[in-house]
PDB file of C-alpha atoms in Angstrom:
ATOM      1  CA  MET A   1     -53.740  17.620 -52.871  1.00  0.00           C
ATOM      2  CA  CYS A   2     -50.800  15.219 -52.685  1.00  0.00           C
ATOM      3  CA  ILE A   3     -48.772  17.875 -50.938  1.00  0.00           C
ATOM      4  CA  LEU A   4     -51.473  18.319 -48.229  1.00  0.00           C
ATOM      5  CA  VAL A   5     -51.673  14.551 -47.599  1.00  0.00           C
ATOM      6  CA  ALA A   6     -47.893  14.269 -47.277  1.00  0.00           C
ATOM      7  CA  SER A   7     -47.881  17.155 -44.824  1.00  0.00           C
ATOM      8  CA  ASP A   8     -50.582  15.482 -42.682  1.00  0.00           C
ATOM      9  CA  VAL A   9     -48.658  12.192 -42.619  1.00  0.00           C
ATOM     10  CA  ALA A  10     -45.445  13.947 -41.610  1.00  0.00           C
ATOM     11  CA  ALA A  11     -47.233  15.846 -38.836  1.00  0.00           C
ATOM     12  CA  GLN A  12     -48.730  12.636 -37.408  1.00  0.00           C
ATOM     13  CA  ALA A  13     -45.471  10.653 -37.493  1.00  0.00           C
ATOM     14  CA  PRO A  14     -43.905  10.181 -34.013  1.00  0.00           C
ATOM     15  CA  ALA A  15     -40.835  12.241 -33.271  1.00  0.00           C
ATOM     16  CA  ALA A  16     -37.571  10.310 -33.444  1.00  0.00           C
ATOM     17  CA  ALA A  17     -36.346   9.194 -30.032  1.00  0.00           C
ATOM     18  CA  PRO A  18     -33.116  10.840 -28.909  1.00  0.00           C
ATOM     19  CA  ALA A  19     -30.032   8.678 -29.381  1.00  0.00           C
ATOM     20  CA  PRO A  20     -28.981   6.939 -26.159  1.00  0.00           C
ATOM     21  CA  ASP A  21     -25.867   8.298 -24.429  1.00  0.00           C
ATOM     22  CA  THR A  22     -23.391   5.491 -25.045  1.00  0.00           C
ATOM     23  CA  ALA A  23     -20.281   7.418 -23.968  1.00  0.00           C
ATOM     24  CA  ALA A  24     -18.255   5.484 -21.375  1.00  0.00           C
ATOM     25  CA  PRO A  25     -17.727   7.202 -18.013  1.00  0.00           C
ATOM     26  CA  ALA A  26     -14.481   9.142 -17.745  1.00  0.00           C
ATOM     27  CA  VAL A  27     -11.527   7.245 -16.280  1.00  0.00           C
ATOM     28  CA  ARG A  28     -10.619   8.861 -12.937  1.00  0.00           C
ATOM     29  CA  SER A  29      -8.237   6.216 -11.580  1.00  0.00           C
ATOM     30  CA  HIS A  30      -5.770   3.747 -13.069  1.00  0.00           C
ATOM     31  CA  THR A  31      -4.525   0.767 -11.012  1.00  0.00           C
ATOM     32  CA  SER A  32      -2.995  -1.551 -13.624  1.00  0.00           C
ATOM     33  CA  LYS A  33       0.579  -2.263 -14.740  1.00  0.00           C
ATOM     34  CA  LEU A  34       3.677  -0.712 -13.094  1.00  0.00           C
ATOM     35  CA  PHE A  35       3.092   0.730  -9.614  1.00  0.00           C
ATOM     36  CA  LEU A  36       5.470   2.953  -7.620  1.00  0.00           C
ATOM     37  CA  GLN A  37       4.844   4.444  -4.192  1.00  0.00           C
ATOM     38  CA  ALA A  38       6.840   6.563  -1.734  1.00  0.00           C
ATOM     39  CA  HIS A  39       5.564   7.512   1.707  1.00  0.00           C
ATOM     40  CA  PHE A  40       6.393   8.771   5.172  1.00  0.00           C
ATOM     41  CA  ASN A  41       5.457   6.518   8.063  1.00  0.00           C
ATOM     42  CA  GLY A  42       4.654   6.617  11.731  1.00  0.00           C
ATOM     43  CA  THR A  43       5.588   3.268  13.269  1.00  0.00           C
ATOM     44  CA  GLY A  44       4.929   1.476  16.537  1.00  0.00           C
ATOM     45  CA  LEU A  45       6.499  -1.746  17.817  1.00  0.00           C
ATOM     46  CA  ALA A  46       5.543  -3.911  20.798  1.00  0.00           C
ATOM     47  CA  VAL A  47       8.021  -6.642  21.755  1.00  0.00           C
ATOM     48  CA  GLU A  48       7.170  -9.343  24.265  1.00  0.00           C
ATOM     49  CA  ASP A  49       7.598  -8.237  27.916  1.00  0.00           C
ATOM     50  CA  ALA A  50       8.553  -4.677  26.901  1.00  0.00           C
ATOM     51  CA  ASP A  51       6.718  -1.379  26.554  1.00  0.00           C
ATOM     52  CA  ALA A  52       5.464  -0.351  23.104  1.00  0.00           C
ATOM     53  CA  GLU A  53       7.766   2.101  21.334  1.00  0.00           C
ATOM     54  CA  GLY A  54       7.229   4.517  18.473  1.00  0.00           C
ATOM     55  CA  GLY A  55       9.108   6.313  15.757  1.00  0.00           C
ATOM     56  CA  SER A  56       8.922   7.611  12.212  1.00  0.00           C
ATOM     57  CA  GLY A  57      10.612   7.112   8.870  1.00  0.00           C
ATOM     58  CA  PHE A  58       9.917   6.431   5.215  1.00  0.00           C
ATOM     59  CA  GLY A  59       8.969   3.608   2.885  1.00  0.00           C
ATOM     60  CA  VAL A  60       8.664   2.581  -0.749  1.00  0.00           C
ATOM     61  CA  LYS A  61       6.682   0.034  -2.755  1.00  0.00           C
ATOM     62  CA  LEU A  62       7.230  -1.342  -6.243  1.00  0.00           C
ATOM     63  CA  GLY A  63       4.731  -3.622  -7.932  1.00  0.00           C
ATOM     64  CA  TYR A  64       2.745  -4.625 -10.960  1.00  0.00           C
ATOM     65  CA  GLY A  65      -1.028  -4.577 -11.374  1.00  0.00           C
ATOM     66  CA  PHE A  66      -2.078  -7.603 -13.402  1.00  0.00           C
ATOM     67  CA  ASN A  67      -5.555  -6.056 -13.666  1.00  0.00           C
ATOM     68  CA  PRO A  68      -7.341  -3.099 -12.005  1.00  0.00           C
ATOM     69  CA  LEU A  69      -8.151  -5.234  -8.948  1.00  0.00           C
ATOM     70  CA  PHE A  70      -4.891  -7.029  -8.064  1.00  0.00           C
ATOM     71  CA  THR A  71      -1.313  -5.728  -7.685  1.00  0.00           C
ATOM     72  CA  LEU A  72       1.658  -7.857  -6.602  1.00  0.00           C
ATOM     73  CA  TYR A  73       4.293  -5.755  -4.811  1.00  0.00           C
ATOM     74  CA  ALA A  74       7.494  -5.600  -2.768  1.00  0.00           C
ATOM     75  CA  GLY A  75       7.788  -2.936  -0.096  1.00  0.00           C
ATOM     76  CA  PHE A  76      10.314  -1.642   2.430  1.00  0.00           C
ATOM     77  CA  ASP A  77       9.818   0.552   5.495  1.00  0.00           C
ATOM     78  CA  ALA A  78      12.504   1.963   7.789  1.00  0.00           C
ATOM     79  CA  ALA A  79      11.951   3.919  11.000  1.00  0.00           C
ATOM     80  CA  GLY A  80      14.034   5.440  13.754  1.00  0.00           C
ATOM     81  CA  MET A  81      12.511   4.213  17.027  1.00  0.00           C
ATOM     82  CA  ARG A  82      12.799   6.251  20.223  1.00  0.00           C
ATOM     83  CA  THR A  83      13.259   4.683  23.667  1.00  0.00           C
ATOM     84  CA  GLU A  84      14.147   5.962  27.116  1.00  0.00           C
ATOM     85  CA  GLY A  85      17.697   4.736  26.581  1.00  0.00           C
ATOM     86  CA  GLY A  86      18.200   6.123  23.079  1.00  0.00           C
ATOM     87  CA  GLU A  87      17.268   5.103  19.551  1.00  0.00           C
ATOM     88  CA  TYR A  88      17.381   2.067  17.304  1.00  0.00           C
ATOM     89  CA  GLY A  89      16.453   1.247  13.718  1.00  0.00           C
ATOM     90  CA  TYR A  90      13.460  -0.858  12.745  1.00  0.00           C
ATOM     91  CA  GLY A  91      13.016  -2.208   9.219  1.00  0.00           C
ATOM     92  CA  LEU A  92      10.312  -4.233   7.501  1.00  0.00           C
ATOM     93  CA  PHE A  93      10.326  -5.904   4.079  1.00  0.00           C
ATOM     94  CA  ASP A  94       7.001  -6.977   2.562  1.00  0.00           C
ATOM     95  CA  ILE A  95       6.057  -9.280  -0.314  1.00  0.00           C
ATOM     96  CA  GLY A  96       2.339  -9.009  -0.795  1.00  0.00           C
ATOM     97  CA  GLY A  97      -0.793  -8.338  -2.749  1.00  0.00           C
ATOM     98  CA  GLN A  98      -2.900  -5.206  -2.918  1.00  0.00           C
ATOM     99  CA  PHE A  99      -6.585  -5.472  -3.791  1.00  0.00           C
ATOM    100  CA  ASN A 100      -8.029  -2.250  -5.272  1.00  0.00           C
ATOM    101  CA  PHE A 101     -11.768  -1.549  -5.288  1.00  0.00           C
ATOM    102  CA  ARG A 102     -13.868   0.871  -7.387  1.00  0.00           C
ATOM    103  CA  SER A 103     -11.047   1.905  -9.733  1.00  0.00           C
ATOM    104  CA  GLY A 104     -11.783   3.317 -13.174  1.00  0.00           C
ATOM    105  CA  PRO A 105     -14.613   5.877 -12.993  1.00  0.00           C
ATOM    106  CA  ASN A 106     -13.944   6.701  -9.307  1.00  0.00           C
ATOM    107  CA  ALA A 107     -11.305   9.134  -8.027  1.00  0.00           C
ATOM    108  CA  VAL A 108     -11.287   7.591  -4.518  1.00  0.00           C
ATOM    109  CA  VAL A 109     -10.104   3.972  -4.489  1.00  0.00           C
ATOM    110  CA  PRO A 110     -10.057   1.937  -1.245  1.00  0.00           C
ATOM    111  CA  TYR A 111      -7.682  -1.015  -1.046  1.00  0.00           C
ATOM    112  CA  LEU A 112      -6.654  -3.971   1.110  1.00  0.00           C
ATOM    113  CA  ASP A 113      -3.059  -5.186   1.645  1.00  0.00           C
ATOM    114  CA  LEU A 114      -1.948  -8.717   2.598  1.00  0.00           C
ATOM    115  CA  ALA A 115       1.769  -9.493   2.902  1.00  0.00           C
ATOM    116  CA  LEU A 116       4.455 -11.782   4.263  1.00  0.00           C
ATOM    117  CA  THR A 117       6.922  -9.623   6.193  1.00  0.00           C
ATOM    118  CA  GLY A 118      10.529  -9.853   7.308  1.00  0.00           C
ATOM    119  CA  GLN A 119      11.440  -7.535  10.174  1.00  0.00           C
ATOM    120  CA  ALA A 120      14.581  -6.482  12.047  1.00  0.00           C
ATOM    121  CA  ALA A 121      15.505  -4.203  14.940  1.00  0.00           C
ATOM    122  CA  VAL A 122      19.091  -2.885  14.907  1.00  0.00           C
ATOM    123  CA  PHE A 123      20.810  -1.482  18.034  1.00  0.00           C
ATOM    124  CA  ASP A 124      24.214   0.209  18.093  1.00  0.00           C
ATOM    125  CA  ILE A 125      26.173  -1.344  20.987  1.00  0.00           C
ATOM    126  CA  ALA A 126      29.636   0.192  21.395  1.00  0.00           C
ATOM    127  CA  GLY A 127      29.994   0.588  17.638  1.00  0.00           C
ATOM    128  CA  ASP A 128      28.739  -2.899  16.758  1.00  0.00           C
ATOM    129  CA  ASP A 129      25.242  -3.813  15.559  1.00  0.00           C
ATOM    130  CA  LEU A 130      23.012  -5.960  17.724  1.00  0.00           C
ATOM    131  CA  VAL A 131      20.338  -7.270  15.335  1.00  0.00           C
ATOM    132  CA  PHE A 132      17.068  -8.971  16.219  1.00  0.00           C
ATOM    133  CA  SER A 133      15.396 -10.490  13.145  1.00  0.00           C
ATOM    134  CA  GLY A 134      12.249 -12.429  12.373  1.00  0.00           C
ATOM    135  CA  SER A 135       9.116 -12.530  10.288  1.00  0.00           C
ATOM    136  CA  GLY A 136       5.397 -11.937  10.398  1.00  0.00           C
ATOM    137  CA  PHE A 137       2.167 -11.437   8.519  1.00  0.00           C
ATOM    138  CA  THR A 138       0.851  -7.991   7.596  1.00  0.00           C
ATOM    139  CA  LEU A 139      -2.765  -6.944   7.118  1.00  0.00           C
ATOM    140  CA  GLY A 140      -3.672  -3.400   6.154  1.00  0.00           C
ATOM    141  CA  GLY A 141      -5.684  -1.097   4.009  1.00  0.00           C
ATOM    142  CA  GLY A 142      -6.009   2.446   2.834  1.00  0.00           C
ATOM    143  CA  LEU A 143      -7.426   4.984   0.420  1.00  0.00           C
ATOM    144  CA  LYS A 144      -6.022   6.467  -2.752  1.00  0.00           C
ATOM    145  CA  TYR A 145      -7.314   9.798  -4.055  1.00  0.00           C
ATOM    146  CA  PHE A 146      -6.410  10.153  -7.738  1.00  0.00           C
ATOM    147  CA  ALA A 147      -5.535  13.756  -8.568  1.00  0.00           C
ATOM    148  CA  THR A 148      -4.982  12.487 -12.134  1.00  0.00           C
ATOM    149  CA  PRO A 149      -5.764   8.998 -13.525  1.00  0.00           C
ATOM    150  CA  ALA A 150      -2.138   7.960 -12.863  1.00  0.00           C
ATOM    151  CA  VAL A 151      -1.145   9.860  -9.670  1.00  0.00           C
ATOM    152  CA  ALA A 152      -2.799   9.416  -6.270  1.00  0.00           C
ATOM    153  CA  ILE A 153      -2.417  10.733  -2.741  1.00  0.00           C
ATOM    154  CA  ASP A 154      -2.195   7.571  -0.658  1.00  0.00           C
ATOM    155  CA  GLY A 155      -2.976   7.026   3.034  1.00  0.00           C
ATOM    156  CA  SER A 156      -2.674   3.624   4.711  1.00  0.00           C
ATOM    157  CA  LEU A 157      -2.753   1.793   8.030  1.00  0.00           C
ATOM    158  CA  SER A 158      -1.353  -1.706   8.591  1.00  0.00           C
ATOM    159  CA  THR A 159      -0.478  -4.068  11.407  1.00  0.00           C
ATOM    160  CA  THR A 160       2.204  -6.762  11.451  1.00  0.00           C
ATOM    161  CA  LEU A 161       1.853  -9.789  13.711  1.00  0.00           C
ATOM    162  CA  GLY A 162       5.075 -11.717  14.073  1.00  0.00           C
ATOM    163  CA  SER A 163       8.129 -12.519  16.163  1.00  0.00           C
ATOM    164  CA  PHE A 164      11.895 -12.173  16.444  1.00  0.00           C
ATOM    165  CA  ARG A 165      13.568 -15.558  15.941  1.00  0.00           C
ATOM    166  CA  GLU A 166      17.282 -14.734  15.917  1.00  0.00           C
ATOM    167  CA  VAL A 167      19.739 -12.297  17.492  1.00  0.00           C
ATOM    168  CA  GLU A 168      23.189 -11.549  16.047  1.00  0.00           C
ATOM    169  CA  TYR A 169      26.065  -9.656  17.646  1.00  0.00           C
ATOM    170  CA  GLN A 170      29.724  -9.536  16.563  1.00  0.00           C
ATOM    171  CA  GLY A 171      29.237 -12.509  14.261  1.00  0.00           C
ATOM    172  CA  ASP A 172      27.590 -14.715  16.861  1.00  0.00           C
ATOM    173  CA  ARG A 173      24.002 -15.837  16.330  1.00  0.00           C
ATOM    174  CA  GLU A 174      21.510 -17.243  18.800  1.00  0.00           C
ATOM    175  CA  ALA A 175      17.905 -18.353  18.511  1.00  0.00           C
ATOM    176  CA  VAL A 176      15.280 -16.332  20.375  1.00  0.00           C
ATOM    177  CA  ASP A 177      11.508 -16.494  20.565  1.00  0.00           C
ATOM    178  CA  ALA A 178       9.865 -13.131  21.259  1.00  0.00           C
ATOM    179  CA  SER A 179       6.635 -11.790  19.815  1.00  0.00           C
ATOM    180  CA  ALA A 180       7.162  -8.566  17.830  1.00  0.00           C
ATOM    181  CA  ASN A 181       4.039  -6.821  16.596  1.00  0.00           C
ATOM    182  CA  GLY A 182       4.068  -3.542  14.717  1.00  0.00           C
ATOM    183  CA  VAL A 183       1.751  -0.847  13.388  1.00  0.00           C
ATOM    184  CA  ARG A 184       2.448   1.468  10.443  1.00  0.00           C
ATOM    185  CA  LEU A 185       0.607   4.626   9.404  1.00  0.00           C
ATOM    186  CA  GLY A 186       1.659   5.829   5.953  1.00  0.00           C
ATOM    187  CA  PHE A 187       1.047   8.956   3.879  1.00  0.00           C
ATOM    188  CA  GLY A 188       2.523   9.452   0.419  1.00  0.00           C
ATOM    189  CA  ILE A 189       2.158   9.357  -3.357  1.00  0.00           C
ATOM    190  CA  SER A 190       1.304   6.423  -5.652  1.00  0.00           C
ATOM    191  CA  TRP A 191       2.154   6.574  -9.355  1.00  0.00           C
ATOM    192  CA  TYR A 192       1.083   4.317 -12.243  1.00  0.00           C
ATOM    193  CA  PRO A 193       3.374   5.492 -15.081  1.00  0.00           C
ATOM    194  CA  VAL A 194       2.308   2.966 -17.767  1.00  0.00           C
ATOM    195  CA  ARG A 195      -1.191   3.108 -19.256  1.00  0.00           C
TER     196      ARG A 195
END
């Protein structure tokens, strides 16, 4: 009799609810700590009262992500610019911040770049360098696709608004004031080696 009653009670007892899935989502992207990037670039430059010119080259970035959202970095881009009269070199040096969005469980991470930029155009005149130099402000953005949590294919587009303030030739320097605005399209690899 006791056995039958126990069986009835067990049959009427509600089934145990399944345990909730508390596993954290898999990490697909990692945007903290040391950051290294290398890329090819397509570059355009428009100087005041002159036609826009284009070229291509390469660039690098080195920075540190203080958290998944914000990375402080230094970057350098160099390009060989083509003109009707020949070629010249164009270089840009950035100190800026990169703001990463949706990192962690997402493989595709969009980002925004803001930077202070130094820029220079270097012409070879009879074996001596004629150098126009100045500064500007860079705004850009891009997408990273993380093939692994630490390695991403990186595409970016940025624009630099600035001016040339000085020209130097054979040791002589003079002040100038010419707007110099550039555009950079980059494609490369980003690597976060420390996790």
